[in-house]
Coordinates of C-alpha atoms and ligand atoms in Angstrom, one line a residue:
X151 CA 236.5 205.1 320.5
X152 CA 235.5 205.6 324.4
X153 CA 237.2 208.8 325.0
X154 CA 236.3 210.5 321.7
X155 CA 236.0 214.4 322.0
X156 CA 232.5 215.4 321.2
X157 CA 231.4 218.7 319.7
X158 CA 228.8 221.3 320.1
X159 CA 227.5 221.7 316.5
X160 CA 225.3 224.3 314.8
X161 CA 223.7 223.8 311.4
X162 CA 222.7 227.4 310.1
X163 CA 219.9 226.6 307.3
X164 CA 218.9 223.4 308.6
X165 CA 215.5 223.6 306.9
X166 CA 217.2 224.0 303.5
X167 CA 218.2 221.7 300.8
X168 CA 222.0 221.8 301.8
X169 CA 221.3 222.1 305.6
X170 CA 218.9 219.1 305.5
X171 CA 221.5 217.0 303.8
X172 CA 224.1 218.1 306.2
X173 CA 222.0 216.9 309.1
X174 CA 221.6 213.7 307.3
X175 CA 225.2 213.2 306.9
X176 CA 226.1 214.2 310.5
X177 CA 223.8 211.3 311.5
X178 CA 225.1 208.6 309.0
X179 CA 228.8 209.5 309.6
X180 CA 228.2 209.4 313.3
X181 CA 229.9 212.6 313.8
X182 CA 230.8 213.1 317.3
X183 CA 228.0 215.6 318.4
X184 CA 227.7 216.8 322.0
X185 CA 224.9 219.1 321.5
X186 CA 223.0 220.1 318.0
X187 CA 221.5 223.4 317.2
X188 CA 219.3 223.6 314.1
X189 CA 218.9 227.2 313.0
X190 CA 216.9 228.9 310.3
X191 CA 215.1 232.1 309.8
X192 CA 212.0 233.0 312.1
X193 CA 209.7 231.4 309.2
X194 CA 210.9 228.0 310.2
X195 CA 211.5 228.4 314.0
X196 CA 209.8 225.7 316.0
X197 CA 209.8 223.4 313.0
X198 CA 210.8 219.9 314.3
X199 CA 213.7 217.9 312.7
X200 CA 215.0 214.5 313.7
X201 CA 218.6 213.6 314.4
X202 CA 219.8 210.2 315.7
X203 CA 216.2 209.4 316.5
X204 CA 215.6 212.5 318.6
X205 CA 213.5 215.4 317.8
X206 CA 215.0 219.0 317.8
X207 CA 213.2 222.3 317.4
X208 CA 214.7 224.5 314.9
X209 CA 215.5 228.0 316.3
X210 CA 215.9 231.3 314.8
X211 CA 219.3 232.1 314.1
X212 CA 220.9 235.0 316.1
X213 CA 224.3 235.9 317.4
X214 CA 223.6 234.6 320.8
X215 CA 222.8 231.1 319.1
X216 CA 226.5 230.4 318.9
X217 CA 227.2 230.6 322.5
X218 CA 229.3 227.4 323.4
X219 CA 229.4 226.2 319.7
X220 CA 232.5 224.5 318.4
X221 CA 231.7 224.0 314.8
X222 CA 228.9 226.0 312.8
X223 CA 228.1 224.8 309.3
X224 CA 226.4 227.5 307.5
X225 CA 224.1 227.3 304.2
X226 CA 221.6 229.9 304.7
X227 CA 222.7 232.4 301.9
X228 CA 225.5 234.7 301.9
X229 CA 223.7 237.7 303.7
X230 CA 223.1 235.4 306.7
X231 CA 226.7 234.1 306.7
X232 CA 227.9 237.7 306.5
X233 CA 225.7 238.8 309.3
X234 CA 226.2 235.8 311.6
X235 CA 229.7 234.2 310.9
X236 CA 231.6 236.9 312.8
X237 CA 229.4 236.3 315.9
X238 CA 230.0 232.7 315.7
X239 CA 233.7 233.1 315.4
X240 CA 233.9 235.8 318.4
X241 CA 232.2 232.9 320.5
X242 CA 234.9 230.5 319.6
X243 CA 233.2 228.4 316.7
X244 CA 235.0 227.4 313.7
X245 CA 232.6 228.2 310.6
X246 CA 232.4 226.2 307.5
X247 CA 230.5 228.3 305.0
X248 CA 228.6 226.9 302.0
X249 CA 228.0 230.4 300.6
X250 CA 229.5 232.9 298.4
X251 CA 230.3 235.4 301.2
X252 CA 233.9 234.6 302.0
X253 CA 235.2 232.4 299.2
X254 CA 237.3 234.8 297.7
X255 CA 238.5 236.6 300.9
X256 CA 242.3 236.0 300.8
X257 CA 242.2 235.2 304.6
X258 CA 239.7 232.5 304.0
X259 CA 240.6 229.0 302.7
X260 CA 238.5 227.7 300.1
X261 CA 238.7 224.0 300.6
X262 CA 238.1 220.7 298.7
X263 CA 239.5 218.0 300.8
X264 CA 240.8 215.8 298.2
X265 CA 242.5 218.7 296.6
X266 CA 243.8 221.2 299.1
X267 CA 243.0 220.0 302.6
X268 CA 246.5 221.3 303.8
X269 CA 244.8 224.9 303.5
X270 CA 242.3 224.3 306.3
X271 CA 245.5 224.9 308.9
X272 CA 245.5 228.7 307.6
X273 CA 241.9 229.4 308.8
X274 CA 241.1 232.3 310.9
X275 CA 237.7 231.2 312.0
X276 CA 236.0 230.6 308.6
X277 CA 236.5 227.8 306.0
X278 CA 234.7 228.3 302.8
X279 CA 233.2 225.3 300.9
X280 CA 233.4 226.2 297.1
X281 CA 230.4 226.4 294.7
X282 CA 228.9 223.1 293.7
X283 CA 230.0 223.2 290.2
X284 CA 233.6 224.2 291.0
X285 CA 234.0 221.5 293.4
X286 CA 233.2 218.5 291.2
X287 CA 235.3 220.0 288.5
X288 CA 238.4 220.7 290.4
X289 CA 238.3 217.1 292.1
X290 CA 238.4 215.7 288.5
X291 CA 241.0 218.1 287.4
X292 CA 243.3 217.7 290.4
X293 CA 245.0 214.3 289.4
X294 CA 245.6 215.6 285.8
X295 CA 247.0 219.0 287.1
X296 CA 249.6 217.2 289.5
X297 CA 250.7 214.9 287.0
X298 CA 250.7 216.8 283.6
X299 CA 249.8 220.7 284.5
X300 CA 246.9 222.1 282.8
X301 CA 247.0 225.3 280.6
X302 CA 243.4 225.5 279.6
X303 CA 239.7 224.2 280.6
X304 CA 236.5 225.0 278.9
X305 CA 233.5 224.0 280.9
X306 CA 229.8 223.7 280.3
X307 CA 227.4 222.8 282.8
X308 CA 224.2 221.2 282.9
X309 CA 223.1 222.0 286.7
X310 CA 220.1 220.6 288.6
X311 CA 217.6 222.7 290.1
X312 CA 218.2 221.5 293.8
X313 CA 221.4 223.8 293.5
X314 CA 219.1 226.8 293.7
X315 CA 217.4 225.5 296.8
X316 CA 214.2 223.7 297.9
X317 CA 211.9 226.3 296.2
X318 CA 213.5 225.7 292.8
X319 CA 212.8 221.9 293.1
X320 CA 209.1 222.6 294.0
X321 CA 209.0 225.1 291.0
X322 CA 210.5 222.1 288.5
X323 CA 207.7 219.8 289.9
X324 CA 204.9 222.3 289.6
X325 CA 205.8 223.5 286.4
X326 CA 206.3 220.1 284.8
X327 CA 202.6 219.0 286.1
X328 CA 201.3 222.1 284.8
X329 CA 202.9 221.9 281.3
X330 CA 201.8 218.1 281.2
X331 CA 198.2 219.3 282.1
X332 CA 198.4 222.1 279.5
X333 CA 197.9 224.9 282.1
X334 CA 200.1 228.1 282.6
X335 CA 203.5 227.3 284.1
X336 CA 204.0 230.8 285.5
X337 CA 207.7 231.1 286.1
X338 CA 208.5 232.3 289.6
X339 CA 211.9 231.3 290.8
X340 CA 214.6 230.8 288.2
X341 CA 216.9 232.0 287.5
X342 CA 217.1 232.7 291.3
X343 CA 217.8 236.0 292.8
X344 CA 216.3 239.4 292.6
X345 CA 216.1 239.4 288.7
X346 CA 213.4 240.9 286.9
X347 CA 212.5 238.1 284.5
X348 CA 212.0 234.5 285.5
X349 CA 212.0 231.7 282.9
X350 CA 210.1 228.4 282.6
X351 CA 212.4 225.4 283.6
X352 CA 210.1 222.5 282.9
X353 CA 211.2 221.1 279.5
X354 CA 213.7 223.9 279.0
X355 CA 217.3 224.8 279.5
X356 CA 218.3 228.2 280.8
X357 CA 221.7 229.6 280.0
X358 CA 221.7 231.9 283.0
X359 CA 222.8 231.0 286.8
X360 CA 222.8 234.1 288.8
X361 CA 223.4 237.7 287.6
X362 CA 225.2 238.8 284.5
X363 CA 228.7 240.6 285.2
X364 CA 229.7 243.6 283.1
X365 CA 232.0 241.1 281.0
X366 CA 229.0 239.2 279.7
X367 CA 229.6 236.0 281.9
X368 CA 227.2 235.2 284.8
X369 CA 228.1 235.2 288.4
X370 CA 228.2 231.6 288.5
X371 CA 230.5 231.3 285.5
X372 CA 232.7 233.6 287.2
X373 CA 232.6 231.9 290.4
X374 CA 233.9 228.5 288.7
X375 CA 236.6 230.6 287.0
X376 CA 238.0 232.4 290.2
X377 CA 237.4 229.7 292.6
X378 CA 239.3 227.2 290.4
X379 CA 242.3 229.6 290.3
X380 CA 242.2 229.9 294.0
X381 CA 241.8 226.4 294.9
X382 CA 244.7 225.2 292.6
X383 CA 246.6 228.2 293.4
X384 CA 247.2 229.0 289.8
X385 CA 246.5 232.6 288.3
X386 CA 247.7 231.4 284.9
X387 CA 245.4 228.5 284.2
X388 CA 242.9 229.7 281.6
X389 CA 239.2 228.8 282.1
X390 CA 236.0 229.6 280.3
X391 CA 232.6 228.4 281.6
X392 CA 229.0 228.4 280.4
X393 CA 226.6 227.5 283.1
X394 CA 223.2 226.1 282.3
X395 CA 220.2 225.2 284.6
X396 CA 218.2 222.0 283.2
X397 CA 215.2 220.3 284.5
X398 CA 216.9 217.7 286.7
X399 CA 216.3 217.6 290.4
X400 CA 219.7 216.5 291.6
X401 CA 223.1 216.0 289.9
X402 CA 225.1 218.4 288.2
X403 CA 226.7 217.1 284.9
X404 CA 229.6 219.1 283.3
X405 CA 231.4 218.7 279.9
X406 CA 235.2 219.6 280.1
X407 CA 237.7 220.2 277.6
X408 CA 241.2 220.1 279.4
X409 CA 244.4 221.2 277.6
X410 CA 247.4 219.7 279.4
X411 CA 250.9 221.0 279.5
X412 CA 252.5 217.7 278.6
X413 CA 251.7 214.9 276.5
X414 CA 249.7 212.2 278.0
X415 CA 248.9 208.2 277.6
X416 CA 245.1 207.7 277.7
X417 CA 245.5 204.3 279.8
X418 CA 247.4 206.4 282.4
X419 CA 244.9 209.0 282.6
X420 CA 242.2 206.4 283.1
X421 CA 244.3 204.6 285.8
X422 CA 244.9 207.9 287.6
X423 CA 241.3 209.0 287.6
X424 CA 240.2 205.6 288.7
X425 CA 242.8 205.6 291.7
X426 CA 242.0 209.3 292.8
X427 CA 240.3 209.6 296.1
X428 CA 236.7 210.7 295.8
X429 CA 236.4 209.8 292.1
X430 CA 234.8 207.0 290.5
X431 CA 235.5 206.2 286.8
X432 CA 232.6 205.2 284.9
X433 CA 233.9 204.9 281.2
X434 CA 232.9 201.9 279.1
X435 CA 231.4 203.3 275.8
X436 CA 230.8 199.8 274.5
X437 CA 228.4 198.9 277.3
X438 CA 227.0 202.5 277.4
X439 CA 228.4 203.0 280.9
X440 CA 229.1 206.8 281.6
X441 CA 228.3 209.0 284.5
X442 CA 224.7 209.7 285.0
X443 CA 222.8 212.5 287.3
X444 CA 220.3 209.9 288.3
X445 CA 223.0 207.4 289.3
X446 CA 225.0 210.0 291.3
X447 CA 222.2 211.1 293.6
X448 CA 222.7 210.6 297.3
X449 CA 226.2 209.4 296.6
X450 CA 229.5 211.2 297.9
X451 CA 231.7 210.6 294.9
X452 CA 232.5 212.7 291.8
X453 CA 231.9 210.4 288.7
X454 CA 234.0 210.8 285.6
X455 CA 233.6 209.2 282.1
X456 CA 233.5 209.8 278.4
X457 CA 237.2 210.3 278.4
X458 CA 238.5 211.0 274.8
X459 CA 241.5 212.6 273.4
X460 CA 240.6 215.7 271.6
X461 CA 240.6 215.5 267.7
X462 CA 242.7 218.5 267.1
X463 CA 244.8 219.2 270.0
X464 CA 246.6 216.0 271.1
X465 CA 247.3 217.5 274.6
X466 CA 243.7 217.9 275.3
X467 CA 241.3 215.7 276.9
X468 CA 237.5 215.8 276.8
X469 CA 235.4 214.3 279.7
X470 CA 232.0 214.2 281.2
X471 CA 231.9 214.8 285.0
X472 CA 228.8 214.3 287.3
X473 CA 228.2 214.6 291.2
X474 CA 225.1 215.3 293.5
X475 CA 225.3 219.1 293.9
X476 CA 223.8 218.5 297.5
X477 CA 226.4 216.0 298.4
X478 CA 230.0 216.6 297.2
X479 CA 228.9 220.0 295.9
X480 CA 227.7 221.0 299.2
X481 CA 226.8 219.0 302.2
X482 CA 229.4 216.2 302.2
X483 CA 232.5 218.7 301.3
X484 CA 231.5 220.5 304.3
X485 CA 231.1 217.4 306.6
X486 CA 234.5 216.1 305.4
X487 CA 236.1 219.5 306.5
X488 CA 234.3 219.1 309.8
X489 CA 235.5 215.8 310.3
X490 CA 239.1 216.9 309.6
X491 CA 238.6 219.6 312.3
X492 CA 237.2 216.8 314.6
X493 CA 240.1 214.7 314.1
X494 CA 242.6 217.3 314.6
X495 CA 241.2 218.4 317.9
X496 CA 241.1 214.7 319.3
Ligands
NAP765 N1 221.9 223.7 296.7 C1 223.1 223.7 296.4 O1 223.6 222.5 295.6 C2 224.1 224.3 297.1 C3 225.5 224.0 296.6 C4 226.5 224.8 297.5 C5 226.2 225.9 298.1 N2 224.9 226.2 298.2 C6 224.7 227.2 299.0 O2 224.1 227.2 300.2 C7 223.1 228.1 300.7 C8 221.6 227.5 300.9 O3 221.3 226.7 299.7 P1 220.1 225.8 300.0 O4 220.0 225.3 298.3 O5 220.2 224.8 300.9 O6 218.8 226.9 299.7 P2 217.3 226.5 300.6 O7 216.9 225.2 300.2 O8 216.6 227.7 299.9 O9 217.5 226.9 302.2 C9 217.8 228.1 302.8 C10 218.1 227.9 304.2 O10 218.6 229.1 304.8 C11 217.6 229.6 305.7 N3 217.4 231.1 305.9 C12 217.0 231.9 304.9 N4 217.0 233.1 305.3 C13 217.5 232.9 306.6 C14 217.7 234.0 307.7 N5 217.7 235.3 307.4 N6 218.3 233.6 308.7 C15 218.6 232.3 309.0 N7 218.5 231.3 308.2 C16 217.7 231.7 307.0 C17 216.3 229.0 305.4 O11 215.4 229.0 306.6 P3 213.8 229.0 306.4 O12 213.2 227.6 306.4 O13 213.5 229.7 307.7 O14 213.3 229.8 305.2 C18 216.6 227.6 305.0 O15 216.9 226.7 306.0 C19 223.1 229.2 299.5 O16 223.8 230.1 299.9 C20 223.6 228.3 298.5 O17 224.3 229.1 297.6 C21 223.9 225.5 297.8

């Protein structure tokens, strides 16, 4: 398209795990970029990153950085979004925020394009990207929700370390080497956050992602519960989540028990999931085909398999849902939203 409108884009957290993937996707998708600002903290200012064959120096993110910016993609932690998103909006930018800062704000749409893209119209400057574990779950639930209604979901997650940022990836690799060499693994990063105790992730499974809440659930578990209700616009749906960090670099896996409101035929469910946008059905037990984290890495889709009717509740379905947390769980969902905004403004 020759007269395509091009946009001034800022990526906040460009040196991070999610930000790096956003920059890659903007390039791969040939997003109509006019100018690009790559922003980080003062620590990485001056780092060179490449985009479309050109080198860009990373700058420290400040309110003035957003002068003239049309679309700002934030993935530098909730505090940075809280400190800078308003400054970006004041200067006329639309912010697509990957952090937890605004997700439950009633004025901020929480968007998974395949599920509720119509909500972006309601934005007042900020559009929130849901939590990575929520995105892949709601993408898989949506076709079932629309066809049968859902009364209850019980989810257990098996989450990759990249969900906790690039330092957690380094930590897994370092600890794995140390454990194999028989030296001390010295846990330092996981669970992430200002928590007094850190645990070994190499050869382990940690049933804590983020801080414990007063009700005994962790913040990650409560994010999955609250965000799903908001995205499906259904306060009555019952959800229970147990979130576990496992020693995988990328790709979150989830075991879901889903109670539907109506009877279902397995063949119809299979067909609906196979046809749904953004979902890939991988479900052939005979040839041992089911979604795997290794197979999802670098791909935009949410993979669904291990479909089976529950043994005791005939209206319930068990399934296994896998997606690359840095792609659909973060960067790809954000870039999809940016593409909708760009298309609307052409
Ligand atoms: N990883 C995932 O799967 C995932 C999924 C969904 C949402 N998220 C959310 O996305 C955000 C980033 O996650 P990540 O995994 O990419 O983390 P990360 O790898 O640790 O990267 C953090 C990024 O934020 C920048 N940053 C830190 N403090 C800053 C400050 N004061 N001002 C400006 N930039 C600052 C860092 O820059 P420096 O290089 O200067 O430190 C880096 O670019 C988090 O809020 C996370 O919850 C992550």
